[in-house]
Amino acid sequence: MADHHHRLPDGFVADLRRGRAWTELEDTLWRSPDLVALTYGRLWDLVAAGLPATPARVLDVGSGTGVLTLELARAGHDVVGIEPDVTSIALARRSVAQAGAGPGRLTYHQAEVESWDPDGADFDVVVTTRALHHVADPAVALARMRDWLAPGGRLVVVDFLHDLFDRRAAQWMAQARALLEAAGMFRLHAHAHAHAHDGDGDGDHGDGDDRLPAEPEAAVRRVEADWRREHEHEEVLNRAAEILDPLDELFDVSERSWHPYLYWDVLAGLRSDDSAVLRRVATRLADWEQHLLDAGTLPGVLVRAVATAR
Ligand SMILES: C[S@@+](CC[C@H](N)C(=O)[O-])C[C@H]1O[C@@H](n2cnc3c(N)ncnc32)[C@H](O)[C@@H]1O
C-alpha cells in the first residue's frame, strides 16, 4: 500500500486540500482527489478525533510524505515530524514551502524512532500512523514514544495489522474486484502490478493481464496469494501482537477501535473516466467495508488507539 514517489510531477505536494487530479500519478491514489479524501482524508479524521485543544506540541513518528503533519500544523498545532526516508522527507519539506503550513510551526527531522534525540523536548501528543508495523521493534519504538510524552500527554496510533487479514477479507476483496473488472472499472497499473508481484518470478499472470480468474474460488486464492506476496516482500512487517502487546504493557489505552482499510487496496485499481461514478463506487466500497466490519463479517486490519503513559 506504499506510495511510489519517484517521477513526481512538478509542484506535487502530498496535500489533502490540494483537490487536484494528479494524472501523472495514475498508479497512486493521488490520481483522484476523491480517492485521496476517502483514504488519507479519513486517516486524518481518525487522528484529528484524538487530539487535544490547539495549540499542542505534536510529534508525528514516521511522518512519510507529510500528509498528516501538514494538517496538524493547519489545525494550529506545533508539529515535529520524524521520518528516515530521504525522498519522503524531501517531499514533506517541499510541502511546507509550497502549500504553506501554518498557523502551527512545522519542522522535520530525518531520523529513525530508535535513534532520534529530541534534545530535551517533550510533547503533548505523539502521533504515529501506519509506521509501527515497519519499525525494527515496536516495543522499543513505543517505549521511546512514551518517554517523549510530557506529563499527561497522549499517544494517538493508527496502524495496519496485516496478519489479521483472513479468508473473509480475501473473499470480499475478490468479489469487489471481480465485479469491477467485469464492468471494465479495475486495472492495476503496470508499476503497481510489478510491485505487487516482486519476487514472484513464475510469470504465471504476466503479459499485462492481471485480471482475476473467472472462477470464484480461484479468484479468492489469487487475492490471498497477492496479499501475501505484497506484504512478504517488505523488509520488516510486524504482526498484530508485536504491536498491541507492548502498547497495552506501556500505556493505558482509553480508546481502541477498528476501521476499514481493505478498500484502500481495491481503490488502488478502481478506474473510471467519470469522476462522479468513481466517487460513488469508491464511497460504496468504503461504506460496505465499514458495515461488514461493524457486523463482524469482516476482520479489522486497521486499529486506532488513544493512550496515556502508564
Ligand atoms: C506506510 S508509511 C506511513 C506514512 C504516514 N504516517 C501515513 O500514514 O501516510 C510508513 C512510514 O514509516 C517510516 N518508518 C519506517 N521505519 C521507521 C523508523 N524506524 N522510525 C521512524 N519511521 C520509520 C517509513 O519510512 C514510512 O515513511
mmCIF file of C-alpha atoms and ligand atoms in Angstrom:
data_model
loop_
_atom_site.group_PDB
_atom_site.id
_atom_site.type_symbol
_atom_site.label_atom_id
_atom_site.label_comp_id
_atom_site.label_asym_id
_atom_site.label_seq_id
_atom_site.Cartn_x
_atom_site.Cartn_y
_atom_site.Cartn_z
ATOM 1 C CA MET A 1 0.000 0.000 0.000
ATOM 2 C CA ALA A 2 3.022 2.185 -0.265
ATOM 3 C CA ASP A 3 3.115 5.268 -2.402
ATOM 4 C CA HIS A 4 5.679 5.200 -5.135
ATOM 5 C CA HIS A 5 7.045 8.671 -5.113
ATOM 6 C CA HIS A 6 9.542 8.584 -7.900
ATOM 7 C CA ARG A 7 8.853 10.541 -11.096
ATOM 8 C CA LEU A 8 6.823 13.067 -9.153
ATOM 9 C CA PRO A 9 5.223 15.799 -11.214
ATOM 10 C CA ASP A 10 6.489 19.347 -10.686
ATOM 11 C CA GLY A 11 4.714 21.018 -7.842
ATOM 12 C CA PHE A 12 3.364 17.814 -6.349
ATOM 13 C CA VAL A 13 2.736 18.018 -2.629
ATOM 14 C CA ALA A 14 1.020 15.282 -0.647
ATOM 15 C CA ASP A 15 -1.722 17.692 0.336
ATOM 16 C CA LEU A 16 -5.276 16.653 1.198
ATOM 17 C CA ARG A 17 -6.601 20.086 0.387
ATOM 18 C CA ARG A 18 -4.974 20.456 -2.964
ATOM 19 C CA GLY A 19 -8.052 18.899 -4.596
ATOM 20 C CA ARG A 20 -6.199 18.159 -7.798
ATOM 21 C CA ALA A 21 -6.208 15.083 -10.022
ATOM 22 C CA TRP A 22 -2.519 14.255 -10.456
ATOM 23 C CA THR A 23 -2.931 12.299 -13.687
ATOM 24 C CA GLU A 24 0.829 11.665 -13.843
ATOM 25 C CA LEU A 25 0.446 9.615 -10.634
ATOM 26 C CA GLU A 26 -2.036 7.189 -12.109
ATOM 27 C CA ASP A 27 -0.693 4.251 -10.111
ATOM 28 C CA THR A 28 -1.384 6.016 -6.803
ATOM 29 C CA LEU A 29 -4.489 7.310 -5.055
ATOM 30 C CA TRP A 30 -3.290 10.859 -5.784
ATOM 31 C CA ARG A 31 -4.709 10.480 -9.293
ATOM 32 C CA SER A 32 -8.084 11.498 -7.856
ATOM 33 C CA PRO A 33 -8.888 13.991 -5.070
ATOM 34 C CA ASP A 34 -11.955 11.871 -4.275
ATOM 35 C CA LEU A 35 -9.796 8.790 -3.680
ATOM 36 C CA VAL A 36 -7.439 10.840 -1.523
ATOM 37 C CA ALA A 37 -10.355 12.195 0.524
ATOM 38 C CA LEU A 38 -11.704 8.676 1.109
ATOM 39 C CA THR A 39 -8.339 7.278 2.202
ATOM 40 C CA TYR A 40 -5.843 9.829 3.562
ATOM 41 C CA GLY A 41 -8.739 12.167 4.410
ATOM 42 C CA ARG A 42 -10.330 9.517 6.605
ATOM 43 C CA LEU A 43 -6.954 8.652 8.116
ATOM 44 C CA TRP A 44 -6.622 12.317 9.107
ATOM 45 C CA ASP A 45 -10.129 12.221 10.642
ATOM 46 C CA LEU A 46 -9.065 9.266 12.821
ATOM 47 C CA VAL A 47 -6.060 11.220 14.064
ATOM 48 C CA ALA A 48 -7.902 14.532 14.457
ATOM 49 C CA ALA A 49 -10.559 12.902 16.651
ATOM 50 C CA GLY A 50 -7.852 12.035 19.199
ATOM 51 C CA LEU A 51 -6.238 15.469 19.520
ATOM 52 C CA PRO A 52 -6.483 17.932 22.416
ATOM 53 C CA ALA A 53 -7.242 21.643 22.003
ATOM 54 C CA THR A 54 -4.786 23.720 19.994
ATOM 55 C CA PRO A 55 -2.025 24.569 20.236
ATOM 56 C CA ALA A 56 -0.482 21.302 21.370
ATOM 57 C CA ARG A 57 3.094 20.168 20.808
ATOM 58 C CA VAL A 58 2.725 17.181 18.477
ATOM 59 C CA LEU A 59 5.327 14.679 17.302
ATOM 60 C CA ASP A 60 4.495 12.543 14.248
ATOM 61 C CA VAL A 61 6.676 9.421 14.125
ATOM 62 C CA GLY A 62 7.176 8.055 10.601
ATOM 63 C CA SER A 63 5.560 11.129 9.045
ATOM 64 C CA GLY A 64 6.211 9.938 5.480
ATOM 65 C CA THR A 65 5.322 12.450 2.802
ATOM 66 C CA GLY A 66 3.818 14.787 5.398
ATOM 67 C CA VAL A 67 0.099 14.491 4.645
ATOM 68 C CA LEU A 68 -0.853 14.457 8.321
ATOM 69 C CA THR A 69 1.820 16.830 9.631
ATOM 70 C CA LEU A 70 0.553 19.436 7.179
ATOM 71 C CA GLU A 71 -2.984 19.072 8.550
ATOM 72 C CA LEU A 72 -1.740 19.119 12.148
ATOM 73 C CA ALA A 73 0.010 22.447 11.541
ATOM 74 C CA ARG A 74 -3.006 23.810 9.696
ATOM 75 C CA ALA A 75 -5.157 22.885 12.680
ATOM 76 C CA GLY A 76 -2.866 25.120 14.758
ATOM 77 C CA HIS A 77 -0.577 22.595 16.468
ATOM 78 C CA ASP A 78 3.200 22.936 16.691
ATOM 79 C CA VAL A 79 4.452 19.893 14.864
ATOM 80 C CA VAL A 80 7.643 17.912 14.581
ATOM 81 C CA GLY A 81 7.800 15.077 12.053
ATOM 82 C CA ILE A 82 10.493 12.403 12.146
ATOM 83 C CA GLU A 83 10.992 10.246 9.096
ATOM 84 C CA PRO A 84 14.035 8.251 7.967
ATOM 85 C CA ASP A 85 13.260 8.081 4.234
ATOM 86 C CA VAL A 86 15.142 10.814 2.365
ATOM 87 C CA THR A 87 12.731 11.031 -0.580
ATOM 88 C CA SER A 88 9.669 11.239 1.642
ATOM 89 C CA ILE A 89 11.114 13.898 3.870
ATOM 90 C CA ALA A 90 12.254 15.982 0.907
ATOM 91 C CA LEU A 91 8.689 15.880 -0.390
ATOM 92 C CA ALA A 92 7.312 16.757 3.033
ATOM 93 C CA ARG A 93 9.678 19.728 3.325
ATOM 94 C CA ARG A 94 8.676 20.888 -0.120
ATOM 95 C CA SER A 95 5.069 20.908 1.031
ATOM 96 C CA VAL A 96 5.862 23.415 3.763
ATOM 97 C CA ALA A 97 7.384 25.736 1.192
ATOM 98 C CA GLN A 98 4.663 25.276 -1.429
ATOM 99 C CA ALA A 99 1.449 24.704 0.445
ATOM 100 C CA GLY A 100 2.265 26.953 3.367
ATOM 101 C CA ALA A 101 1.688 25.039 6.577
ATOM 102 C CA GLY A 102 0.794 27.361 9.477
ATOM 103 C CA PRO A 103 -0.545 28.650 11.701
ATOM 104 C CA GLY A 104 1.299 25.986 13.718
ATOM 105 C CA ARG A 105 5.059 25.517 13.355
ATOM 106 C CA LEU A 106 6.162 22.501 11.323
ATOM 107 C CA THR A 107 9.667 21.029 11.496
ATOM 108 C CA TYR A 108 11.033 17.791 10.082
ATOM 109 C CA HIS A 109 13.986 15.682 11.137
ATOM 110 C CA GLN A 110 15.384 12.916 9.041
ATOM 111 C CA ALA A 111 15.655 10.293 11.758
ATOM 112 C CA GLU A 112 14.554 6.897 12.967
ATOM 113 C CA VAL A 113 12.479 6.467 16.071
ATOM 114 C CA GLU A 114 15.175 4.226 17.572
ATOM 115 C CA SER A 115 17.949 6.824 17.447
ATOM 116 C CA TRP A 116 16.330 10.273 17.265
ATOM 117 C CA ASP A 117 17.390 12.650 20.019
ATOM 118 C CA PRO A 118 14.646 15.154 20.874
ATOM 119 C CA ASP A 119 17.231 17.268 22.680
ATOM 120 C CA GLY A 120 15.180 17.656 25.833
ATOM 121 C CA ALA A 121 11.889 18.461 24.077
ATOM 122 C CA ASP A 122 8.699 16.715 25.146
ATOM 123 C CA PHE A 123 5.280 16.525 23.533
ATOM 124 C CA ASP A 124 1.622 16.778 24.439
ATOM 125 C CA VAL A 125 0.794 14.277 21.718
ATOM 126 C CA VAL A 126 2.753 11.622 19.889
ATOM 127 C CA VAL A 127 1.002 10.567 16.676
ATOM 128 C CA THR A 128 2.073 7.563 14.647
ATOM 129 C CA THR A 129 0.159 6.185 11.675
ATOM 130 C CA ARG A 130 0.924 3.087 9.637
ATOM 131 C CA ALA A 131 4.556 3.109 10.794
ATOM 132 C CA LEU A 132 4.779 0.735 13.770
ATOM 133 C CA HIS A 133 4.383 -2.303 11.534
ATOM 134 C CA HIS A 134 7.585 -1.207 9.752
ATOM 135 C CA VAL A 135 9.922 -0.441 12.670
ATOM 136 C CA ALA A 136 12.554 -2.959 13.788
ATOM 137 C CA ASP A 137 10.988 -3.458 17.227
ATOM 138 C CA PRO A 138 7.617 -1.870 18.073
ATOM 139 C CA ALA A 139 8.221 -2.373 21.824
ATOM 140 C CA VAL A 140 11.370 -0.245 21.632
ATOM 141 C CA ALA A 141 9.634 2.378 19.483
ATOM 142 C CA LEU A 142 6.633 2.585 21.811
ATOM 143 C CA ALA A 143 8.856 2.868 24.899
ATOM 144 C CA ARG A 144 10.668 5.796 23.305
ATOM 145 C CA MET A 145 7.369 7.461 22.376
ATOM 146 C CA ARG A 146 6.183 7.076 25.960
ATOM 147 C CA ASP A 147 9.374 8.726 27.243
ATOM 148 C CA TRP A 148 8.857 11.690 24.894
ATOM 149 C CA LEU A 149 5.382 12.432 26.241
ATOM 150 C CA ALA A 150 5.002 15.348 28.633
ATOM 151 C CA PRO A 151 3.145 14.538 31.883
ATOM 152 C CA GLY A 152 -0.493 13.956 30.937
ATOM 153 C CA GLY A 153 0.412 13.636 27.252
ATOM 154 C CA ARG A 154 -1.220 11.137 24.956
ATOM 155 C CA LEU A 155 -0.356 8.738 22.159
ATOM 156 C CA VAL A 156 -2.594 8.537 19.084
ATOM 157 C CA VAL A 157 -1.790 5.484 17.000
ATOM 158 C CA VAL A 158 -3.330 4.119 13.830
ATOM 159 C CA ASP A 159 -1.732 1.006 12.407
ATOM 160 C CA PHE A 160 -2.117 -1.690 9.837
ATOM 161 C CA LEU A 161 -2.104 -5.245 11.194
ATOM 162 C CA HIS A 162 -1.536 -7.364 8.132
ATOM 163 C CA ASP A 163 -1.809 -10.745 9.835
ATOM 164 C CA LEU A 164 -5.455 -10.138 10.771
ATOM 165 C CA PHE A 165 -6.303 -10.390 7.077
ATOM 166 C CA ASP A 166 -8.221 -13.636 6.639
ATOM 167 C CA ARG A 167 -10.224 -15.644 4.137
ATOM 168 C CA ARG A 168 -13.329 -13.469 4.580
ATOM 169 C CA ALA A 169 -11.248 -10.417 3.745
ATOM 170 C CA ALA A 170 -9.905 -12.118 0.620
ATOM 171 C CA GLN A 171 -13.426 -13.158 -0.411
ATOM 172 C CA TRP A 172 -14.716 -9.603 -0.056
ATOM 173 C CA MET A 173 -11.824 -8.127 -1.991
ATOM 174 C CA ALA A 174 -12.060 -10.758 -4.730
ATOM 175 C CA GLN A 175 -15.803 -10.216 -5.113
ATOM 176 C CA ALA A 176 -15.477 -6.438 -5.304
ATOM 177 C CA ARG A 177 -12.628 -6.676 -7.743
ATOM 178 C CA ALA A 178 -14.303 -9.320 -9.944
ATOM 179 C CA LEU A 179 -17.394 -7.126 -10.362
ATOM 180 C CA LEU A 180 -15.309 -4.038 -11.102
ATOM 181 C CA GLU A 181 -13.203 -5.956 -13.609
ATOM 182 C CA ALA A 182 -16.313 -7.238 -15.352
ATOM 183 C CA ALA A 183 -17.530 -3.638 -15.604
ATOM 184 C CA GLY A 184 -14.175 -2.543 -17.056
ATOM 185 C CA MET A 185 -13.525 -0.461 -13.955
ATOM 186 C CA PHE A 186 -10.490 -2.139 -12.435
ATOM 187 C CA ARG A 187 -6.952 -2.148 -13.658
ATOM 188 C CA LEU A 188 -3.743 -2.317 -11.697
ATOM 189 C CA HIS A 189 -1.279 -0.011 -13.306
ATOM 190 C CA ALA A 190 1.857 -1.652 -14.675
ATOM 191 C CA HIS A 191 4.012 -0.289 -11.873
ATOM 192 C CA ALA A 192 1.630 -1.268 -9.084
ATOM 193 C CA HIS A 193 1.314 -4.685 -10.663
ATOM 194 C CA ALA A 194 5.072 -5.171 -10.896
ATOM 195 C CA HIS A 195 5.345 -4.057 -7.276
ATOM 196 C CA ALA A 196 2.650 -6.444 -6.096
ATOM 197 C CA HIS A 197 4.441 -9.272 -7.824
ATOM 198 C CA ASP A 198 8.016 -8.523 -6.886
ATOM 199 C CA GLY A 199 9.776 -11.751 -6.136
ATOM 200 C CA ASP A 200 7.097 -13.694 -7.929
ATOM 201 C CA GLY A 201 9.236 -14.967 -10.769
ATOM 202 C CA ASP A 202 6.815 -17.582 -12.020
ATOM 203 C CA GLY A 203 5.381 -15.271 -14.666
ATOM 204 C CA ASP A 204 2.033 -17.033 -14.427
ATOM 205 C CA HIS A 205 -0.055 -13.956 -14.962
ATOM 206 C CA GLY A 206 2.328 -11.532 -16.552
ATOM 207 C CA ASP A 207 1.824 -10.257 -20.102
ATOM 208 C CA GLY A 208 -0.167 -7.289 -18.834
ATOM 209 C CA ASP A 209 -3.164 -9.454 -17.966
ATOM 210 C CA ASP A 210 -3.646 -9.054 -14.250
ATOM 211 C CA ARG A 211 -7.339 -9.931 -14.208
ATOM 212 C CA LEU A 212 -8.612 -12.379 -11.635
ATOM 213 C CA PRO A 213 -9.572 -15.873 -12.754
ATOM 214 C CA ALA A 214 -13.303 -16.045 -13.556
ATOM 215 C CA GLU A 215 -13.868 -18.957 -11.206
ATOM 216 C CA PRO A 216 -14.602 -17.503 -7.734
ATOM 217 C CA GLU A 217 -12.522 -19.902 -5.623
ATOM 218 C CA ALA A 218 -9.519 -19.380 -7.891
ATOM 219 C CA ALA A 219 -10.051 -15.604 -7.681
ATOM 220 C CA VAL A 220 -10.041 -15.703 -3.873
ATOM 221 C CA ARG A 221 -6.851 -17.773 -3.876
ATOM 222 C CA ARG A 222 -5.223 -15.279 -6.213
ATOM 223 C CA VAL A 223 -6.148 -12.385 -3.902
ATOM 224 C CA GLU A 224 -4.736 -14.302 -0.917
ATOM 225 C CA ALA A 225 -1.523 -15.058 -2.778
ATOM 226 C CA ASP A 226 -1.177 -11.449 -3.961
ATOM 227 C CA TRP A 227 -1.721 -10.188 -0.424
ATOM 228 C CA ARG A 228 0.948 -12.479 0.989
ATOM 229 C CA ARG A 229 3.356 -11.670 -1.795
ATOM 230 C CA GLU A 230 2.849 -7.934 -1.497
ATOM 231 C CA HIS A 231 3.402 -7.911 2.243
ATOM 232 C CA GLU A 232 6.076 -10.564 2.491
ATOM 233 C CA HIS A 233 8.347 -8.575 0.232
ATOM 234 C CA GLU A 234 8.584 -5.850 2.899
ATOM 235 C CA GLU A 235 11.780 -5.907 4.899
ATOM 236 C CA VAL A 236 10.098 -5.702 8.293
ATOM 237 C CA LEU A 237 6.447 -6.352 8.850
ATOM 238 C CA ASN A 238 5.400 -6.686 12.449
ATOM 239 C CA ARG A 239 2.399 -8.739 13.455
ATOM 240 C CA ALA A 240 -0.595 -7.553 15.470
ATOM 241 C CA ALA A 241 0.633 -8.997 18.772
ATOM 242 C CA GLU A 242 4.060 -7.409 18.326
ATOM 243 C CA ILE A 243 2.357 -4.008 18.283
ATOM 244 C CA LEU A 244 -0.684 -4.453 20.539
ATOM 245 C CA ASP A 245 1.063 -6.288 23.407
ATOM 246 C CA PRO A 246 3.681 -3.603 24.121
ATOM 247 C CA LEU A 247 1.019 -0.936 23.629
ATOM 248 C CA ASP A 248 -1.006 -2.482 26.461
ATOM 249 C CA GLU A 249 2.068 -3.005 28.632
ATOM 250 C CA LEU A 250 3.415 0.524 28.329
ATOM 251 C CA PHE A 251 0.205 2.545 28.070
ATOM 252 C CA ASP A 252 -3.314 2.831 29.432
ATOM 253 C CA VAL A 253 -5.418 2.571 26.309
ATOM 254 C CA SER A 254 -8.561 4.695 26.678
ATOM 255 C CA GLU A 255 -9.928 4.245 23.150
ATOM 256 C CA ARG A 256 -9.479 1.348 20.771
ATOM 257 C CA SER A 257 -11.417 0.935 17.529
ATOM 258 C CA TRP A 258 -11.190 -0.828 14.185
ATOM 259 C CA HIS A 259 -11.564 0.824 10.812
ATOM 260 C CA PRO A 260 -11.935 -0.210 7.184
ATOM 261 C CA TYR A 261 -8.716 -0.499 5.204
ATOM 262 C CA LEU A 262 -9.098 -3.335 2.679
ATOM 263 C CA TYR A 263 -10.869 -0.894 0.372
ATOM 264 C CA TRP A 264 -7.626 1.124 0.016
ATOM 265 C CA ASP A 265 -6.280 -1.846 -1.977
ATOM 266 C CA VAL A 266 -9.408 -2.065 -4.135
ATOM 267 C CA LEU A 267 -9.367 1.693 -4.782
ATOM 268 C CA ALA A 268 -5.777 1.363 -5.979
ATOM 269 C CA GLY A 269 -7.125 -0.348 -9.100
ATOM 270 C CA LEU A 270 -10.502 1.374 -9.457
ATOM 271 C CA ARG A 271 -10.815 3.296 -12.729
ATOM 272 C CA SER A 272 -13.491 5.412 -14.330
ATOM 273 C CA ASP A 273 -13.356 8.368 -16.689
ATOM 274 C CA ASP A 274 -16.475 9.666 -14.994
ATOM 275 C CA SER A 275 -15.381 11.226 -11.703
ATOM 276 C CA ALA A 276 -18.916 11.107 -10.253
ATOM 277 C CA VAL A 277 -19.055 7.352 -10.891
ATOM 278 C CA LEU A 278 -15.572 6.885 -9.437
ATOM 279 C CA ARG A 279 -16.596 8.797 -6.319
ATOM 280 C CA ARG A 280 -19.846 6.852 -5.875
ATOM 281 C CA VAL A 281 -18.259 3.443 -6.320
ATOM 282 C CA ALA A 282 -15.319 4.291 -4.072
ATOM 283 C CA THR A 283 -17.659 5.588 -1.370
ATOM 284 C CA ARG A 284 -19.806 2.445 -1.544
ATOM 285 C CA LEU A 285 -16.720 0.255 -1.133
ATOM 286 C CA ALA A 286 -15.600 2.164 1.965
ATOM 287 C CA ASP A 287 -19.118 2.192 3.422
ATOM 288 C CA TRP A 288 -19.638 -1.519 2.813
ATOM 289 C CA GLU A 289 -16.364 -2.468 4.413
ATOM 290 C CA GLN A 290 -17.304 -0.344 7.424
ATOM 291 C CA HIS A 291 -20.719 -2.018 7.595
ATOM 292 C CA LEU A 292 -19.340 -5.557 7.347
ATOM 293 C CA LEU A 293 -16.631 -4.753 9.878
ATOM 294 C CA ASP A 294 -19.233 -3.424 12.320
ATOM 295 C CA ALA A 295 -21.364 -6.518 11.683
ATOM 296 C CA GLY A 296 -18.399 -8.796 12.465
ATOM 297 C CA THR A 297 -18.395 -10.214 8.942
ATOM 298 C CA LEU A 298 -15.010 -8.767 8.014
ATOM 299 C CA PRO A 299 -11.868 -8.626 10.158
ATOM 300 C CA GLY A 300 -10.385 -5.302 11.224
ATOM 301 C CA VAL A 301 -6.893 -4.748 9.851
ATOM 302 C CA LEU A 302 -6.596 -1.070 10.800
ATOM 303 C CA VAL A 303 -6.562 -0.301 14.511
ATOM 304 C CA ARG A 304 -6.802 3.101 16.190
ATOM 305 C CA ALA A 305 -5.884 3.671 19.812
ATOM 306 C CA VAL A 306 -5.603 6.668 22.095
ATOM 307 C CA ALA A 307 -3.478 6.061 25.172
ATOM 308 C CA THR A 308 -1.629 7.667 28.070
ATOM 309 C CA ALA A 309 1.640 6.534 29.630
ATOM 310 C CA ARG A 310 1.331 4.045 32.480
HETATM 311 C C1 LIG B 1 3.253 3.476 5.269
HETATM 312 S S1 LIG B 1 4.300 4.857 5.658
HETATM 313 C C2 LIG B 1 3.172 5.862 6.605
HETATM 314 C C3 LIG B 1 3.406 7.340 6.411
HETATM 315 C C4 LIG B 1 2.347 8.219 7.067
HETATM 316 N N1 LIG B 1 2.474 8.187 8.530
HETATM 317 C C5 LIG B 1 0.969 7.783 6.632
HETATM 318 O O1 LIG B 1 0.245 7.182 7.412
HETATM 319 O O2 LIG B 1 0.618 8.048 5.472
HETATM 320 C C6 LIG B 1 5.395 4.208 6.928
HETATM 321 C C7 LIG B 1 6.483 5.202 7.274
HETATM 322 O O3 LIG B 1 7.217 4.750 8.405
HETATM 323 C C8 LIG B 1 8.566 5.134 8.203
HETATM 324 N N2 LIG B 1 9.470 4.350 9.048
HETATM 325 C C9 LIG B 1 9.961 3.117 8.816
HETATM 326 N N3 LIG B 1 10.822 2.752 9.789
HETATM 327 C C10 LIG B 1 10.893 3.798 10.656
HETATM 328 C C11 LIG B 1 11.640 4.045 11.862
HETATM 329 N N4 LIG B 1 12.489 3.137 12.331
HETATM 330 N N5 LIG B 1 11.470 5.222 12.503
HETATM 331 C C12 LIG B 1 10.601 6.139 12.003
HETATM 332 N N6 LIG B 1 9.872 5.956 10.869
HETATM 333 C C13 LIG B 1 10.012 4.810 10.204
HETATM 334 C C14 LIG B 1 8.763 4.852 6.724
HETATM 335 O O4 LIG B 1 9.911 5.490 6.201
HETATM 336 C C15 LIG B 1 7.467 5.349 6.136
HETATM 337 O O5 LIG B 1 7.527 6.702 5.745
#
